[in-house]
Tab-separated table of C-alpha atoms in Angstrom:
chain	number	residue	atom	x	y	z
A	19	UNK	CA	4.287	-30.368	0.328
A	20	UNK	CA	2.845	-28.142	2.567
A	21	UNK	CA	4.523	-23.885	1.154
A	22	UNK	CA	4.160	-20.855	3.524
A	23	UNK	CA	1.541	-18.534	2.448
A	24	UNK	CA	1.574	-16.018	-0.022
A	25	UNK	CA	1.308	-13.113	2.573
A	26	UNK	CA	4.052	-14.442	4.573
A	27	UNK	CA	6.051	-13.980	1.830
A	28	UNK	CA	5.008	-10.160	1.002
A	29	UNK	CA	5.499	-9.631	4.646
A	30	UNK	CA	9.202	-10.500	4.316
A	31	UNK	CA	9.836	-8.750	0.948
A	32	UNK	CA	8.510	-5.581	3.021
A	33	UNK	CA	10.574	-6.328	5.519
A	34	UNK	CA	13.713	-5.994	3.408
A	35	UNK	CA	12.453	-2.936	1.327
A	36	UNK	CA	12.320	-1.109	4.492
A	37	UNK	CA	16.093	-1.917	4.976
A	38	UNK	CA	16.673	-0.655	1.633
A	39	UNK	CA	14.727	2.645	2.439
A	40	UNK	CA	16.412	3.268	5.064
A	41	UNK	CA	20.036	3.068	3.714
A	42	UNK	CA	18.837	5.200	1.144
A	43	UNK	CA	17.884	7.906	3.323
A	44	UNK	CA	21.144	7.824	5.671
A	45	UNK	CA	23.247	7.827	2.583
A	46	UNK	CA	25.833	4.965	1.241
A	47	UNK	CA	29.080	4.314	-0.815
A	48	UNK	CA	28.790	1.496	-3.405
A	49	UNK	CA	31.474	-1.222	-3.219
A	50	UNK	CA	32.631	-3.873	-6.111
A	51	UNK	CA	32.174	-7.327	-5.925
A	52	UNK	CA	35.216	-9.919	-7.252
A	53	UNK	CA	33.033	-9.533	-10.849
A	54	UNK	CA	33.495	-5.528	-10.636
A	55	UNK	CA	29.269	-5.664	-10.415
A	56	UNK	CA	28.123	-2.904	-7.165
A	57	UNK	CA	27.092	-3.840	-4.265
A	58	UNK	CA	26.264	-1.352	-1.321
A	59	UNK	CA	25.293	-2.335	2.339
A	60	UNK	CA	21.932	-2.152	1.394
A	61	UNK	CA	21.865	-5.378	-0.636
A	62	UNK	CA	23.639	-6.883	1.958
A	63	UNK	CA	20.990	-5.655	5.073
A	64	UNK	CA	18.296	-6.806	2.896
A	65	UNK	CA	19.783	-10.623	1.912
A	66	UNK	CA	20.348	-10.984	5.983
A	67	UNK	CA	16.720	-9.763	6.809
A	68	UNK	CA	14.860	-11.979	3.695
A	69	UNK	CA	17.339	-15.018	5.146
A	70	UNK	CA	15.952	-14.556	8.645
A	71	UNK	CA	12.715	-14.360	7.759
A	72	UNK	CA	12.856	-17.281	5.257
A	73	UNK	CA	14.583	-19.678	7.716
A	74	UNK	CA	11.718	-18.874	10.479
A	75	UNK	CA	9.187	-19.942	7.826
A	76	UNK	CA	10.837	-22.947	6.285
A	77	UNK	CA	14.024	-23.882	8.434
A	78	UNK	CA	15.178	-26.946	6.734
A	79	UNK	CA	15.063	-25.617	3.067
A	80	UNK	CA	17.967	-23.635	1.991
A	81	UNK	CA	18.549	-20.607	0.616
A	82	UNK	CA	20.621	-19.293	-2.390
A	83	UNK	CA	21.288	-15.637	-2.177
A	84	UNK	CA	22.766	-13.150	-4.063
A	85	UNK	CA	25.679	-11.574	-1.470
A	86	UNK	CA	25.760	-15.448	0.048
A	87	UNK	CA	26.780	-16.523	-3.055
A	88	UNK	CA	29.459	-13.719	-4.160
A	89	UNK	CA	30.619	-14.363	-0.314
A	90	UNK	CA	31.033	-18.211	-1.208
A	91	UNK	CA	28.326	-19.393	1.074
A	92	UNK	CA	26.534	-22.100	-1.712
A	93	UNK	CA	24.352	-24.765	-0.036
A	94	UNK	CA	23.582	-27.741	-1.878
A	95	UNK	CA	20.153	-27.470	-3.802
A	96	UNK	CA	18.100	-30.291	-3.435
A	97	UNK	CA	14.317	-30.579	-3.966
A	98	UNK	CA	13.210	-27.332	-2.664
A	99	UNK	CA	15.233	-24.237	-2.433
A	100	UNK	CA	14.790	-20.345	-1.813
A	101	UNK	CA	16.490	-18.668	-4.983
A	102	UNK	CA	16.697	-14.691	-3.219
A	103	UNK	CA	17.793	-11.231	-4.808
A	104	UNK	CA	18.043	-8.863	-2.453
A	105	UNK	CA	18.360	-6.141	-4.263
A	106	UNK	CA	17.938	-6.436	-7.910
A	107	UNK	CA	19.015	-3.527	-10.027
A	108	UNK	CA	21.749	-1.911	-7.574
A	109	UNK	CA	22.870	-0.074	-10.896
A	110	UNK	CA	20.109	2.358	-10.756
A	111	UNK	CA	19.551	1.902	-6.827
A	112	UNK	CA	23.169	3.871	-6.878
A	113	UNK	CA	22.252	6.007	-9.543
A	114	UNK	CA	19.302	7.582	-7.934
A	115	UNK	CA	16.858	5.534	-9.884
A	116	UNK	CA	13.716	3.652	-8.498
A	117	UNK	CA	13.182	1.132	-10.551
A	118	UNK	CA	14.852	-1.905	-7.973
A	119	UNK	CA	13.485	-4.389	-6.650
A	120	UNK	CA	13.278	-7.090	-3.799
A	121	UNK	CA	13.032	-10.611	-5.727
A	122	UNK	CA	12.081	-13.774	-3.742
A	123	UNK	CA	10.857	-17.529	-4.959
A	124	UNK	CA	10.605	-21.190	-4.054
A	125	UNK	CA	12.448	-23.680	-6.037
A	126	UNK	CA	10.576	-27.063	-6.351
A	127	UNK	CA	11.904	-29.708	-8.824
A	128	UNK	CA	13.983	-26.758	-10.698
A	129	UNK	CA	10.669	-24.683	-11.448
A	130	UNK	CA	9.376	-21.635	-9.363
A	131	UNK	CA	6.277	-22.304	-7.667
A	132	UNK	CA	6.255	-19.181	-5.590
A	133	UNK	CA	7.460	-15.732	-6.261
A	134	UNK	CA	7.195	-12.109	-4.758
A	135	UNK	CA	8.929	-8.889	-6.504
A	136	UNK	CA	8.654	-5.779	-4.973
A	137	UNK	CA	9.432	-2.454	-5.879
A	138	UNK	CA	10.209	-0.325	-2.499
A	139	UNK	CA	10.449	2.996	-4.015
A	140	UNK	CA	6.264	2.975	-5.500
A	141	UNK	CA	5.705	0.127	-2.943
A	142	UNK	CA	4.376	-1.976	-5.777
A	143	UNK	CA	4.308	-5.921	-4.970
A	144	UNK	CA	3.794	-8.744	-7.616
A	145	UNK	CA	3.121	-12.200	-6.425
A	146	UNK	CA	2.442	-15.477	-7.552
A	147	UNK	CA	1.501	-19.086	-6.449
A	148	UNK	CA	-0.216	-21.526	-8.735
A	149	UNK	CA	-3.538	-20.721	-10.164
A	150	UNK	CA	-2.836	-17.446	-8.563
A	151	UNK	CA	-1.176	-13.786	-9.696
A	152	UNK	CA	-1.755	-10.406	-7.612
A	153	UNK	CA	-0.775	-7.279	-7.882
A	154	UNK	CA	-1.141	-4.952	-4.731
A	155	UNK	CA	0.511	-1.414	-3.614
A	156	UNK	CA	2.326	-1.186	0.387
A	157	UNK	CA	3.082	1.486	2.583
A	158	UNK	CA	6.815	0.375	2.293
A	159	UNK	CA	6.918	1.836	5.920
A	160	UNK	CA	4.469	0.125	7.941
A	161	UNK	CA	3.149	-2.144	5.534
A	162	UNK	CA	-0.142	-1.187	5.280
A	163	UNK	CA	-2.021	-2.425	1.429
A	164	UNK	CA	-2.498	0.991	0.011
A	165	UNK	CA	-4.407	-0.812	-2.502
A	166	UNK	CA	-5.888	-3.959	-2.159
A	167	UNK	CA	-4.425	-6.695	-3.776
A	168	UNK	CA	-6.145	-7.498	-7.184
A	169	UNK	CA	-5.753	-10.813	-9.797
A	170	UNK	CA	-3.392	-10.104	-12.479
A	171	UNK	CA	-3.913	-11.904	-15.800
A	172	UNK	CA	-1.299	-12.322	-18.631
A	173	UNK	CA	-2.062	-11.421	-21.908
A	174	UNK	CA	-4.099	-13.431	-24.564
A	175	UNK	CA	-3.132	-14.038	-28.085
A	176	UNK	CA	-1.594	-11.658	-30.354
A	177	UNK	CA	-2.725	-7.576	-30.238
A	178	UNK	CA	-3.679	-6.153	-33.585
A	179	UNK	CA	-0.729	-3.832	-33.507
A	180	UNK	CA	2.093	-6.398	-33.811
A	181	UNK	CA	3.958	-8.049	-30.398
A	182	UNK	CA	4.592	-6.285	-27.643
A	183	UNK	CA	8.368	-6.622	-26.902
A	184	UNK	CA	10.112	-5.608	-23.645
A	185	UNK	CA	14.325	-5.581	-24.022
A	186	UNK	CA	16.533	-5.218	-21.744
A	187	UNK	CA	17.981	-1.614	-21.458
A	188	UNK	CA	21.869	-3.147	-21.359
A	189	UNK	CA	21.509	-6.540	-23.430
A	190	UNK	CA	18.570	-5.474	-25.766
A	191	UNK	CA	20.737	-3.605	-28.424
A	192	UNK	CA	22.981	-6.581	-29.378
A	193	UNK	CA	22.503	-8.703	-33.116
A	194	UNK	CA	20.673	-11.710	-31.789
A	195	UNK	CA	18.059	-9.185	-30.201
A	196	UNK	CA	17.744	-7.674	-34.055
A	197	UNK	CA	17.475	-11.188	-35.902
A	198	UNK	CA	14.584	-12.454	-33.196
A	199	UNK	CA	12.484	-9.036	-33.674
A	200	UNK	CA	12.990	-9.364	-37.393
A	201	UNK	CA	11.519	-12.718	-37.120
A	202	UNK	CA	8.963	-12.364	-35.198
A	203	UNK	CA	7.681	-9.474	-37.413
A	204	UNK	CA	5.465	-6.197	-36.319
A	205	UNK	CA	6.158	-5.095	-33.226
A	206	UNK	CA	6.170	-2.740	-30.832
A	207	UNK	CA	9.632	-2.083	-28.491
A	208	UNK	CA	9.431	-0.893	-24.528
A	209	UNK	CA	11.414	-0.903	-21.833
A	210	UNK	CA	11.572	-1.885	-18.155
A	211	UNK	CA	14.682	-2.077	-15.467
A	212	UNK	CA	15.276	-5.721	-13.431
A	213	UNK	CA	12.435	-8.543	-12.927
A	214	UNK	CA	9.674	-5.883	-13.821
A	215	UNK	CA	9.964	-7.262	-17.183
A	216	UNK	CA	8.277	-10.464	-16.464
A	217	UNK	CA	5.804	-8.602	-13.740
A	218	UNK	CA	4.953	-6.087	-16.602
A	219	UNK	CA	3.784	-9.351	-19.039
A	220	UNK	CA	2.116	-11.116	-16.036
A	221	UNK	CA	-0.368	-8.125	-15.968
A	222	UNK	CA	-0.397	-8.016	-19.413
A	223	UNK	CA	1.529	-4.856	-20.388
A	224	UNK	CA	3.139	-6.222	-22.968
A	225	UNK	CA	3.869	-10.188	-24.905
A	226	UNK	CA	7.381	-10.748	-25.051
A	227	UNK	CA	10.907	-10.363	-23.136
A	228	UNK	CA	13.719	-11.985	-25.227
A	229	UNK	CA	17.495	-11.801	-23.261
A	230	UNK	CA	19.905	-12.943	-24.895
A	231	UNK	CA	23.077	-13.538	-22.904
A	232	UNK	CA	23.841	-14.374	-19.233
A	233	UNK	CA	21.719	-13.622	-16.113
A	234	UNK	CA	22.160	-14.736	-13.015
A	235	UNK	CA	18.867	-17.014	-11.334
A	236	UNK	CA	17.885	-14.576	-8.695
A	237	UNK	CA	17.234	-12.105	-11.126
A	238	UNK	CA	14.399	-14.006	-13.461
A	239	UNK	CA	12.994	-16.499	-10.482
A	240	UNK	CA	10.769	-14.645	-8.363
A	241	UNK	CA	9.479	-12.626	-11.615
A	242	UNK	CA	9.278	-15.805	-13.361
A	243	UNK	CA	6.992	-17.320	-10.633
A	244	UNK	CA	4.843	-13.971	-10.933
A	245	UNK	CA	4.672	-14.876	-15.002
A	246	UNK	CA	3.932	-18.559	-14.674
A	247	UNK	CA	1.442	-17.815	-12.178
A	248	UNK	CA	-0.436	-14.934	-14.227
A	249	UNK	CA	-0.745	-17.975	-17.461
A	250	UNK	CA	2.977	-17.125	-18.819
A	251	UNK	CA	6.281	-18.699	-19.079
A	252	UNK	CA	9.636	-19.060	-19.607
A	253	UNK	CA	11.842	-20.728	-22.138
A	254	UNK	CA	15.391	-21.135	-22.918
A	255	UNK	CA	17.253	-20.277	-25.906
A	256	UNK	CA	16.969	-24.122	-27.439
A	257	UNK	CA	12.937	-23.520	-26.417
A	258	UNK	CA	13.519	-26.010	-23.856
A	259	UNK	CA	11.758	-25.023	-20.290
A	260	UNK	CA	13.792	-22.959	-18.327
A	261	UNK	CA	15.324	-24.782	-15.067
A	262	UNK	CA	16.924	-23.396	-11.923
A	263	UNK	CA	19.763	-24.878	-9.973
A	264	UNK	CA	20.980	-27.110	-13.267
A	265	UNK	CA	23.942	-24.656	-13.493
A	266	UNK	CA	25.102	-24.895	-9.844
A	267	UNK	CA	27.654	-22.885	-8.360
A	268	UNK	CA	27.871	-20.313	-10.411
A	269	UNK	CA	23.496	-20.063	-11.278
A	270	UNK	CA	23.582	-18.555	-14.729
A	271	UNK	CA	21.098	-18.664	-17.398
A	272	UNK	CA	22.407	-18.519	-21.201
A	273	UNK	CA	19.654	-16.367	-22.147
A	274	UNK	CA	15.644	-16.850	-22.378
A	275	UNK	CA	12.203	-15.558	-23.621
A	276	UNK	CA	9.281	-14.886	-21.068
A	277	UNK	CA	6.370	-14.768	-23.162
A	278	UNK	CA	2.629	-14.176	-21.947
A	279	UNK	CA	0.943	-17.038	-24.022
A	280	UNK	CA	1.130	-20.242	-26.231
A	281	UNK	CA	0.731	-18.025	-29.035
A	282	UNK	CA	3.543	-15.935	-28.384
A	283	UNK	CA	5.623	-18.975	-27.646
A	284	UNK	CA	4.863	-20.282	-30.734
A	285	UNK	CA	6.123	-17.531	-32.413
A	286	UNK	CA	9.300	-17.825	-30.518
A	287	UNK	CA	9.943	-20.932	-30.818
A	288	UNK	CA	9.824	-20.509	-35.300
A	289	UNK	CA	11.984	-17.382	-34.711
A	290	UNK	CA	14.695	-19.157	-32.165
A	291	UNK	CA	15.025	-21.179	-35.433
A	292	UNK	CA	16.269	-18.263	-37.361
């Protein structure tokens, strides 16, 4: 199956960070969504210029969005599928913070296969395809590669020092966060807002993410995709391979571990036992 390229993609996330700038320059007033989670016209700019974009690439495959979805626009997934967050970490994109980003992937057979996560604020982009992981820095305004995109490899066995654990600055405090550190043994403990968790392991900042609770798709696909691409992956909580579009309408994950390597999977998988 022929995909769009991997530029094509960037060009798009770009696109919508450029939204995003600009709604954070003229000012906004974040709303509440039927789950009480924000949402601020920004998000919703952004899903309608990535949705655009994506439909002029790939017209018949359809996409599952983050506003579409709260809106109660779901199209049926079938074999292929765009899984989009417009605007992932709207928490600190309200608070003044700069750590969002612009998540996109491709869905094939329930796995990501392509994946771009950008961060507007540093213009930092993360992309993946198979065989294939960059990392690259953007004039967010006129899209010029400040750097040149380089290969991004995840990391390889275990360091010296003990894992190296990212958790989640909301869901990384809770018991079943405690018991897997504990059994996974030395470690060291970091953190990182939205999908940069998984980018941050794809260019081999660190080993392990554990979450444990619920997360919505369009926040682990596109980072996922980055992962898998770099030599990473993702498991669920019962170490099975984590799927996406199994849990149609409502596209939530019951936890997961990204980890960088078999190694560090292995080690999971012993201390999911625990």
């Amino acid at each position: 199956m022929d995909r769009p390229s991997l530029d094509a993609l960037i060009a798009i996330a770009l696109d919508a960070g450029r939204e995003i700038m600009r709604v954070r320059e003229i000012g906004f007033e974040a709303m509440k969504k039927g789950d009480g989670s924000p949402v601020t016209i920004a998000d919703q700019r952004a899903e309608a210029v990535i949705e655009k974009g994506l439909h002029a690439l790939m017209p018949d495959v359809p996409m599952i969005g983050e506003e579409a979805v709260a809106e109660g626009r779901v199209p049926t997934c079938g074999q292929r599928w765009w899984c989009v967050d417009p605007l992932d970490g709207t928490r600190d994109f309200v608070a003044g913070l700069s750590e969002f980003t612009v998540n996109i992937a491709l869905i094939e057979d329930g796995f990501p296969v392509m994946g771009v996560v950008l961060l507007p604020v540093s213009g930092e982009m993360f992309a993946g395809e198979p065989g294939r992981a960059l990392k690259g820095v953007y004039d967010i305004h006129d899209g010029r590669a400040l750097k040149p995109s380089a290969p991004i490899h995840a990391a390889n066995g275990k360091p010296t020092e003990g894992w190296r654990v990212f958790a989640s600055r909301r869901s990384g405090a809770g018991d079943a966060t405690t018991r897997f550190l504990d059994a996974i043994g030395p470690h060291t403990r970091a953190a990182a807002s939205s999908s940069l968790k998984f980018c941050r392991l794809a260019e081999g900042a660190a080993d392990l993410y554990p979450r444990f609770g619920d997360v919505n798709e369009w926040d682990a696909a596109a980072g996922h995709a980055v992962l898998a691409a770099a030599g990473g992956d993702v498991m669920r909580l019962d170490a099975t391979p984590l799927r996406y579009g199994t849990k149609a309408p409502d596209f939530l994950i019951h936890g997961f571990v990204a980890y960088a390597n078999e190694e560090a999977a292995d080690t999971t998988r012993t201390a999911l036992k625990h």
